[in-house]
Amino acid sequence: MFDFFEDEAPWQEPLASGAVILRRFVQGDDDALFREINRIATQSPFIHRITPGGVKMSVAMTGCGAAQWLSGRDGYLSNAESLPLSDTLLAVAQRAAIAADYPDFVPDSCLINRYAVGSKMTLHQDKNERDLHQPIVSVSLGLPAVFLFGGRQRSDKTNKVLLEHGDVVVWGRESRLCFHGISPLKPGIHPLTGPYRFNITFRKAL
Ligand code: MD3
Ligand code: FE
């Protein structure tokens, strides 16, 4: 979305060892990314999965690529029916990975989370991917959210950082198994995404 007054040059903020925030990195790709989300959701609608504990997640999910994430102990299943990772998505993911010094990253899947007002993600680790040496690239679009990240133990102290429209975070090496989550989304209307926040995570899952 071109916005004469709000476009700013991107900048980087180191977040933890192996993790960096690429602020506004996809600002110029936001329309194209939002179109991709809508195209994927037409084929695979957003759904609220049930956690292993039997609780319906407040975040709605869809995705594309070789692997589909299932909540619970199943982790990823290969999914021949899902749309392939488009060139647009792959290009954004690899451009971000290169900027964060992960030049060899080749994602095979993306998971898309949709947050409505009040949606949250409780503290968790991402460890269902087969090769935990591969980083994860995360793209935030729409309403801002407070991101929480801690250490490798659930009980470790957490830090808060606001993730805003166009921000990308790349997680690898020492930060790959850090606990993280998202605080309940505050109400608002974003010019591109309306009352939602979207997060796209690119992964090499298989
Ligand atoms: C830190 N998503 O999908 S993105 C998830 O905003 C997830 O929807 C959040 O956590 C969201 O699993 C946070 C930032 C993120 C993604 C993956 C990570 C942080 C991470 C993996 C390891 C460590
Ligand atoms: Fe996660």
PDB file of C-alpha atoms and ligand atoms in Angstrom:
ATOM      1  CA  MET A   1       0.000   0.000   0.000  1.00  0.00           C
ATOM      2  CA  PHE A   2       1.593   3.285  -1.001  1.00  0.00           C
ATOM      3  CA  ASP A   3       1.326   5.830   1.748  1.00  0.00           C
ATOM      4  CA  PHE A   4       3.115   9.102   1.060  1.00  0.00           C
ATOM      5  CA  PHE A   5       3.142  10.193   4.692  1.00  0.00           C
ATOM      6  CA  GLU A   6       3.826   6.967   6.523  1.00  0.00           C
ATOM      7  CA  ASP A   7       6.408   5.155   4.443  1.00  0.00           C
ATOM      8  CA  GLU A   8       9.761   5.090   6.202  1.00  0.00           C
ATOM      9  CA  ALA A   9      13.063   3.565   5.295  1.00  0.00           C
ATOM     10  CA  PRO A  10      13.480   0.082   6.818  1.00  0.00           C
ATOM     11  CA  TRP A  11      15.866  -0.465   9.709  1.00  0.00           C
ATOM     12  CA  GLN A  12      17.079  -3.432  11.738  1.00  0.00           C
ATOM     13  CA  GLU A  13      16.838  -4.132  15.467  1.00  0.00           C
ATOM     14  CA  PRO A  14      18.752  -7.045  16.963  1.00  0.00           C
ATOM     15  CA  LEU A  15      16.353  -8.899  19.262  1.00  0.00           C
ATOM     16  CA  ALA A  16      18.347 -11.797  20.684  1.00  0.00           C
ATOM     17  CA  SER A  17      21.293 -13.885  19.609  1.00  0.00           C
ATOM     18  CA  GLY A  18      20.328 -15.274  16.190  1.00  0.00           C
ATOM     19  CA  ALA A  19      17.161 -13.141  15.953  1.00  0.00           C
ATOM     20  CA  VAL A  20      16.660  -9.796  14.239  1.00  0.00           C
ATOM     21  CA  ILE A  21      13.677  -7.529  13.539  1.00  0.00           C
ATOM     22  CA  LEU A  22      13.661  -6.116  10.008  1.00  0.00           C
ATOM     23  CA  ARG A  23      11.403  -3.138  10.611  1.00  0.00           C
ATOM     24  CA  ARG A  24       9.048  -2.251   7.708  1.00  0.00           C
ATOM     25  CA  PHE A  25      10.931  -4.722   5.517  1.00  0.00           C
ATOM     26  CA  VAL A  26       7.820  -5.697   3.515  1.00  0.00           C
ATOM     27  CA  GLN A  27       6.152  -2.290   3.596  1.00  0.00           C
ATOM     28  CA  GLY A  28       6.264  -2.052  -0.194  1.00  0.00           C
ATOM     29  CA  ASP A  29       5.021  -5.633  -0.662  1.00  0.00           C
ATOM     30  CA  ASP A  30       2.025  -5.354   1.634  1.00  0.00           C
ATOM     31  CA  ASP A  31      -0.666  -5.246  -1.060  1.00  0.00           C
ATOM     32  CA  ALA A  32       0.836  -8.244  -2.849  1.00  0.00           C
ATOM     33  CA  LEU A  33       1.176 -10.187   0.417  1.00  0.00           C
ATOM     34  CA  PHE A  34      -2.380  -9.413   1.455  1.00  0.00           C
ATOM     35  CA  ARG A  35      -3.607 -10.599  -1.961  1.00  0.00           C
ATOM     36  CA  GLU A  36      -1.649 -13.815  -1.435  1.00  0.00           C
ATOM     37  CA  ILE A  37      -3.312 -14.313   1.962  1.00  0.00           C
ATOM     38  CA  ASN A  38      -6.752 -13.846   0.441  1.00  0.00           C
ATOM     39  CA  ARG A  39      -5.987 -16.167  -2.465  1.00  0.00           C
ATOM     40  CA  ILE A  40      -4.770 -18.888  -0.082  1.00  0.00           C
ATOM     41  CA  ALA A  41      -7.769 -18.405   2.234  1.00  0.00           C
ATOM     42  CA  THR A  42     -10.149 -18.823  -0.707  1.00  0.00           C
ATOM     43  CA  GLN A  43      -8.693 -22.270  -1.328  1.00  0.00           C
ATOM     44  CA  SER A  44      -8.038 -23.204   2.352  1.00  0.00           C
ATOM     45  CA  PRO A  45     -10.296 -21.143   4.621  1.00  0.00           C
ATOM     46  CA  PHE A  46      -9.041 -19.920   7.995  1.00  0.00           C
ATOM     47  CA  ILE A  47      -9.971 -22.329  10.767  1.00  0.00           C
ATOM     48  CA  HIS A  48      -9.703 -22.284  14.550  1.00  0.00           C
ATOM     49  CA  ARG A  49      -7.821 -25.405  15.569  1.00  0.00           C
ATOM     50  CA  ILE A  50      -8.347 -27.200  18.877  1.00  0.00           C
ATOM     51  CA  THR A  51      -5.302 -27.520  21.149  1.00  0.00           C
ATOM     52  CA  PRO A  52      -4.292 -30.913  22.593  1.00  0.00           C
ATOM     53  CA  GLY A  53      -5.930 -29.677  25.804  1.00  0.00           C
ATOM     54  CA  GLY A  54      -9.268 -29.384  23.970  1.00  0.00           C
ATOM     55  CA  VAL A  55      -9.377 -25.583  23.811  1.00  0.00           C
ATOM     56  CA  LYS A  56     -10.376 -23.791  20.619  1.00  0.00           C
ATOM     57  CA  MET A  57      -7.590 -21.406  19.563  1.00  0.00           C
ATOM     58  CA  SER A  58      -8.537 -17.735  19.283  1.00  0.00           C
ATOM     59  CA  VAL A  59      -6.171 -17.378  16.317  1.00  0.00           C
ATOM     60  CA  ALA A  60      -7.511 -18.612  12.959  1.00  0.00           C
ATOM     61  CA  MET A  61      -5.050 -20.394  10.664  1.00  0.00           C
ATOM     62  CA  THR A  62      -4.462 -21.369   7.090  1.00  0.00           C
ATOM     63  CA  GLY A  63      -1.334 -21.947   5.066  1.00  0.00           C
ATOM     64  CA  CYS A  64       0.274 -23.216   1.929  1.00  0.00           C
ATOM     65  CA  GLY A  65       3.200 -25.253   0.768  1.00  0.00           C
ATOM     66  CA  ALA A  66       4.353 -28.813   1.211  1.00  0.00           C
ATOM     67  CA  ALA A  67       3.450 -29.239   4.847  1.00  0.00           C
ATOM     68  CA  GLN A  68       0.390 -28.405   6.851  1.00  0.00           C
ATOM     69  CA  TRP A  69       0.638 -27.797  10.583  1.00  0.00           C
ATOM     70  CA  LEU A  70      -1.797 -29.613  12.821  1.00  0.00           C
ATOM     71  CA  SER A  71      -2.153 -28.771  16.485  1.00  0.00           C
ATOM     72  CA  GLY A  72      -1.381 -31.540  18.893  1.00  0.00           C
ATOM     73  CA  ARG A  73       1.245 -34.218  18.662  1.00  0.00           C
ATOM     74  CA  ASP A  74       0.818 -34.633  14.906  1.00  0.00           C
ATOM     75  CA  GLY A  75       2.974 -31.619  14.085  1.00  0.00           C
ATOM     76  CA  TYR A  76       3.285 -31.326  10.319  1.00  0.00           C
ATOM     77  CA  LEU A  77       1.647 -33.522   7.736  1.00  0.00           C
ATOM     78  CA  SER A  78       2.625 -33.351   4.096  1.00  0.00           C
ATOM     79  CA  ASN A  79      -0.282 -31.911   2.218  1.00  0.00           C
ATOM     80  CA  ALA A  80      -0.499 -32.535  -1.492  1.00  0.00           C
ATOM     81  CA  GLU A  81      -3.768 -30.582  -1.813  1.00  0.00           C
ATOM     82  CA  SER A  82      -2.490 -27.252  -0.558  1.00  0.00           C
ATOM     83  CA  LEU A  83      -1.362 -24.490  -2.896  1.00  0.00           C
ATOM     84  CA  PRO A  84       2.376 -24.358  -3.561  1.00  0.00           C
ATOM     85  CA  LEU A  85       4.452 -21.539  -2.072  1.00  0.00           C
ATOM     86  CA  SER A  86       4.135 -18.866  -4.746  1.00  0.00           C
ATOM     87  CA  ASP A  87       7.127 -17.059  -6.230  1.00  0.00           C
ATOM     88  CA  THR A  88       5.925 -13.876  -4.519  1.00  0.00           C
ATOM     89  CA  LEU A  89       5.973 -15.521  -1.095  1.00  0.00           C
ATOM     90  CA  LEU A  90       9.222 -17.363  -1.671  1.00  0.00           C
ATOM     91  CA  ALA A  91      10.952 -14.195  -2.865  1.00  0.00           C
ATOM     92  CA  VAL A  92       9.911 -12.215   0.221  1.00  0.00           C
ATOM     93  CA  ALA A  93      10.986 -15.016   2.579  1.00  0.00           C
ATOM     94  CA  GLN A  94      14.380 -15.430   0.969  1.00  0.00           C
ATOM     95  CA  ARG A  95      15.054 -11.699   0.724  1.00  0.00           C
ATOM     96  CA  ALA A  96      14.390 -11.416   4.479  1.00  0.00           C
ATOM     97  CA  ALA A  97      16.503 -14.470   5.288  1.00  0.00           C
ATOM     98  CA  ILE A  98      19.419 -13.045   3.309  1.00  0.00           C
ATOM     99  CA  ALA A  99      19.106  -9.680   5.090  1.00  0.00           C
ATOM    100  CA  ALA A 100      19.259 -11.549   8.409  1.00  0.00           C
ATOM    101  CA  ASP A 101      22.316 -13.535   7.357  1.00  0.00           C
ATOM    102  CA  TYR A 102      20.577 -16.839   6.592  1.00  0.00           C
ATOM    103  CA  PRO A 103      21.390 -16.985   2.872  1.00  0.00           C
ATOM    104  CA  ASP A 104      20.692 -20.716   2.476  1.00  0.00           C
ATOM    105  CA  PHE A 105      17.126 -20.702   3.780  1.00  0.00           C
ATOM    106  CA  VAL A 106      14.676 -22.456   1.437  1.00  0.00           C
ATOM    107  CA  PRO A 107      11.231 -22.644   3.083  1.00  0.00           C
ATOM    108  CA  ASP A 108       8.825 -25.366   1.983  1.00  0.00           C
ATOM    109  CA  SER A 109       5.737 -24.147   3.840  1.00  0.00           C
ATOM    110  CA  CYS A 110       4.027 -21.136   5.262  1.00  0.00           C
ATOM    111  CA  LEU A 111       1.572 -20.868   8.099  1.00  0.00           C
ATOM    112  CA  ILE A 112      -0.760 -17.876   8.213  1.00  0.00           C
ATOM    113  CA  ASN A 113      -2.271 -16.720  11.496  1.00  0.00           C
ATOM    114  CA  ARG A 114      -5.200 -14.308  11.675  1.00  0.00           C
ATOM    115  CA  TYR A 115      -5.783 -12.368  14.904  1.00  0.00           C
ATOM    116  CA  ALA A 116      -9.095 -10.653  15.603  1.00  0.00           C
ATOM    117  CA  VAL A 117      -9.579  -8.355  18.592  1.00  0.00           C
ATOM    118  CA  GLY A 118      -8.721 -10.332  21.733  1.00  0.00           C
ATOM    119  CA  SER A 119      -6.958 -13.170  19.874  1.00  0.00           C
ATOM    120  CA  LYS A 120      -3.715 -14.227  21.497  1.00  0.00           C
ATOM    121  CA  MET A 121      -1.101 -16.924  21.325  1.00  0.00           C
ATOM    122  CA  THR A 122       0.131 -18.313  24.606  1.00  0.00           C
ATOM    123  CA  LEU A 123       3.826 -18.872  25.245  1.00  0.00           C
ATOM    124  CA  HIS A 124       5.131 -21.838  23.237  1.00  0.00           C
ATOM    125  CA  GLN A 125       8.141 -23.197  21.369  1.00  0.00           C
ATOM    126  CA  ASP A 126       8.147 -24.082  17.661  1.00  0.00           C
ATOM    127  CA  LYS A 127       9.781 -27.476  17.547  1.00  0.00           C
ATOM    128  CA  ASN A 128       7.652 -29.558  15.184  1.00  0.00           C
ATOM    129  CA  GLU A 129       9.895 -28.723  12.211  1.00  0.00           C
ATOM    130  CA  ARG A 130      12.192 -31.575  11.261  1.00  0.00           C
ATOM    131  CA  ASP A 131      15.436 -29.572  11.142  1.00  0.00           C
ATOM    132  CA  LEU A 132      15.625 -27.100  14.009  1.00  0.00           C
ATOM    133  CA  HIS A 133      18.802 -25.623  12.532  1.00  0.00           C
ATOM    134  CA  GLN A 134      16.613 -23.935   9.919  1.00  0.00           C
ATOM    135  CA  PRO A 135      15.398 -20.435  10.809  1.00  0.00           C
ATOM    136  CA  ILE A 136      11.804 -19.178  10.746  1.00  0.00           C
ATOM    137  CA  VAL A 137      10.878 -15.955   8.929  1.00  0.00           C
ATOM    138  CA  SER A 138       7.830 -14.168  10.325  1.00  0.00           C
ATOM    139  CA  VAL A 139       5.970 -11.340   8.542  1.00  0.00           C
ATOM    140  CA  SER A 140       3.481  -9.104  10.368  1.00  0.00           C
ATOM    141  CA  LEU A 141       0.681  -7.282   8.533  1.00  0.00           C
ATOM    142  CA  GLY A 142      -2.163  -5.121   9.773  1.00  0.00           C
ATOM    143  CA  LEU A 143      -2.876  -4.167  13.377  1.00  0.00           C
ATOM    144  CA  PRO A 144       0.103  -4.054  15.759  1.00  0.00           C
ATOM    145  CA  ALA A 145       0.608  -6.691  18.441  1.00  0.00           C
ATOM    146  CA  VAL A 146       2.706  -7.081  21.561  1.00  0.00           C
ATOM    147  CA  PHE A 147       5.089  -9.954  20.981  1.00  0.00           C
ATOM    148  CA  LEU A 148       6.480 -11.771  24.026  1.00  0.00           C
ATOM    149  CA  PHE A 149       9.714 -13.675  23.912  1.00  0.00           C
ATOM    150  CA  GLY A 150      11.575 -15.473  26.620  1.00  0.00           C
ATOM    151  CA  GLY A 151      14.306 -18.043  26.892  1.00  0.00           C
ATOM    152  CA  ARG A 152      14.484 -21.777  26.403  1.00  0.00           C
ATOM    153  CA  GLN A 153      12.603 -22.499  29.630  1.00  0.00           C
ATOM    154  CA  ARG A 154       8.972 -21.526  29.943  1.00  0.00           C
ATOM    155  CA  SER A 155       9.790 -19.940  33.286  1.00  0.00           C
ATOM    156  CA  ASP A 156      12.489 -17.637  31.840  1.00  0.00           C
ATOM    157  CA  LYS A 157      11.814 -13.913  32.012  1.00  0.00           C
ATOM    158  CA  THR A 158       9.996 -12.544  28.938  1.00  0.00           C
ATOM    159  CA  ASN A 159      10.584  -9.340  27.009  1.00  0.00           C
ATOM    160  CA  LYS A 160       7.921  -7.434  25.093  1.00  0.00           C
ATOM    161  CA  VAL A 161       8.277  -5.865  21.691  1.00  0.00           C
ATOM    162  CA  LEU A 162       5.627  -4.304  19.471  1.00  0.00           C
ATOM    163  CA  LEU A 163       5.377  -5.872  16.004  1.00  0.00           C
ATOM    164  CA  GLU A 164       3.857  -3.530  13.462  1.00  0.00           C
ATOM    165  CA  HIS A 165       2.651  -3.600   9.867  1.00  0.00           C
ATOM    166  CA  GLY A 166       5.456  -4.582   7.514  1.00  0.00           C
ATOM    167  CA  ASP A 167       7.835  -5.859  10.175  1.00  0.00           C
ATOM    168  CA  VAL A 168       9.704  -9.114   9.623  1.00  0.00           C
ATOM    169  CA  VAL A 169      11.420 -11.159  12.317  1.00  0.00           C
ATOM    170  CA  VAL A 170      13.945 -13.854  11.497  1.00  0.00           C
ATOM    171  CA  TRP A 171      14.645 -16.492  14.174  1.00  0.00           C
ATOM    172  CA  GLY A 172      17.481 -18.937  14.089  1.00  0.00           C
ATOM    173  CA  ARG A 173      20.488 -20.352  15.868  1.00  0.00           C
ATOM    174  CA  GLU A 174      20.391 -19.589  19.629  1.00  0.00           C
ATOM    175  CA  SER A 175      16.914 -18.040  19.459  1.00  0.00           C
ATOM    176  CA  ARG A 176      15.218 -20.816  17.506  1.00  0.00           C
ATOM    177  CA  LEU A 177      13.850 -22.629  20.559  1.00  0.00           C
ATOM    178  CA  CYS A 178      12.933 -19.568  22.607  1.00  0.00           C
ATOM    179  CA  PHE A 179       9.455 -19.484  24.110  1.00  0.00           C
ATOM    180  CA  HIS A 180       7.287 -16.814  22.498  1.00  0.00           C
ATOM    181  CA  GLY A 181       3.707 -15.626  22.255  1.00  0.00           C
ATOM    182  CA  ILE A 182       1.359 -12.777  21.354  1.00  0.00           C
ATOM    183  CA  SER A 183      -0.665 -10.669  23.833  1.00  0.00           C
ATOM    184  CA  PRO A 184      -4.400 -10.228  23.167  1.00  0.00           C
ATOM    185  CA  LEU A 185      -4.912  -8.035  20.085  1.00  0.00           C
ATOM    186  CA  LYS A 186      -6.195  -4.542  20.837  1.00  0.00           C
ATOM    187  CA  PRO A 187      -9.102  -3.154  18.810  1.00  0.00           C
ATOM    188  CA  GLY A 188      -8.361  -1.057  15.752  1.00  0.00           C
ATOM    189  CA  ILE A 189      -8.892  -0.725  12.020  1.00  0.00           C
ATOM    190  CA  HIS A 190      -5.922  -1.021   9.722  1.00  0.00           C
ATOM    191  CA  PRO A 191      -6.232   0.591   6.270  1.00  0.00           C
ATOM    192  CA  LEU A 192      -5.191  -2.625   4.492  1.00  0.00           C
ATOM    193  CA  THR A 193      -6.374  -5.472   6.737  1.00  0.00           C
ATOM    194  CA  GLY A 194      -9.300  -3.920   8.621  1.00  0.00           C
ATOM    195  CA  PRO A 195      -9.854  -5.236  12.168  1.00  0.00           C
ATOM    196  CA  TYR A 196      -7.192  -7.952  11.916  1.00  0.00           C
ATOM    197  CA  ARG A 197      -3.534  -8.724  12.325  1.00  0.00           C
ATOM    198  CA  PHE A 198      -2.001 -11.363  10.053  1.00  0.00           C
ATOM    199  CA  ASN A 199       1.257 -13.172  10.622  1.00  0.00           C
ATOM    200  CA  ILE A 200       2.885 -15.280   7.930  1.00  0.00           C
ATOM    201  CA  THR A 201       5.625 -17.654   9.085  1.00  0.00           C
ATOM    202  CA  PHE A 202       7.874 -19.271   6.519  1.00  0.00           C
ATOM    203  CA  ARG A 203       9.332 -22.590   7.558  1.00  0.00           C
ATOM    204  CA  LYS A 204      11.282 -25.517   6.327  1.00  0.00           C
ATOM    205  CA  ALA A 205       9.017 -28.031   8.000  1.00  0.00           C
ATOM    206  CA  LEU A 206       9.858 -31.294   6.214  1.00  0.00           C
TER     207      LEU A 206
HETATM  208  C1  MD3 B   1      10.515 -17.318  17.907  1.00  0.00           C
HETATM  209  N1  MD3 B   1       3.334 -16.879  15.565  1.00  0.00           N
HETATM  210  O1  MD3 B   1       2.979 -19.230  14.312  1.00  0.00           O
HETATM  211  S1  MD3 B   1       5.582 -14.721  14.964  1.00  0.00           S
HETATM  212  C2  MD3 B   1       3.680 -19.240  15.345  1.00  0.00           C
HETATM  213  O2  MD3 B   1       2.680 -13.496  15.499  1.00  0.00           O
HETATM  214  C3  MD3 B   1       3.873 -17.974  16.085  1.00  0.00           C
HETATM  215  O3  MD3 B   1       1.496 -15.187  14.909  1.00  0.00           O
HETATM  216  C4  MD3 B   1       3.356 -15.604  16.246  1.00  0.00           C
HETATM  217  O4  MD3 B   1       4.463 -17.986  17.112  1.00  0.00           O
HETATM  218  C5  MD3 B   1       2.452 -14.682  15.485  1.00  0.00           C
HETATM  219  O5  MD3 B   1       4.264 -20.222  15.779  1.00  0.00           O
HETATM  220  C6  MD3 B   1       4.706 -15.071  16.436  1.00  0.00           C
HETATM  221  C7  MD3 B   1       7.214 -14.632  15.560  1.00  0.00           C
HETATM  222  C8  MD3 B   1       7.884 -15.944  15.761  1.00  0.00           C
HETATM  223  C9  MD3 B   1       7.639 -17.018  14.946  1.00  0.00           C
HETATM  224  C10 MD3 B   1       8.344 -18.183  15.113  1.00  0.00           C
HETATM  225  C11 MD3 B   1       9.313 -18.288  16.104  1.00  0.00           C
HETATM  226  C12 MD3 B   1       8.820 -16.048  16.745  1.00  0.00           C
HETATM  227  C13 MD3 B   1       9.552 -17.209  16.924  1.00  0.00           C
HETATM  228  C14 MD3 B   1      10.082 -19.464  16.282  1.00  0.00           C
HETATM  229  C15 MD3 B   1      11.043 -19.525  17.228  1.00  0.00           C
HETATM  230  C16 MD3 B   1      11.255 -18.462  18.076  1.00  0.00           C
HETATM  231 FE    FE B   2       5.529 -19.875  17.309  1.00  0.00          FE
END
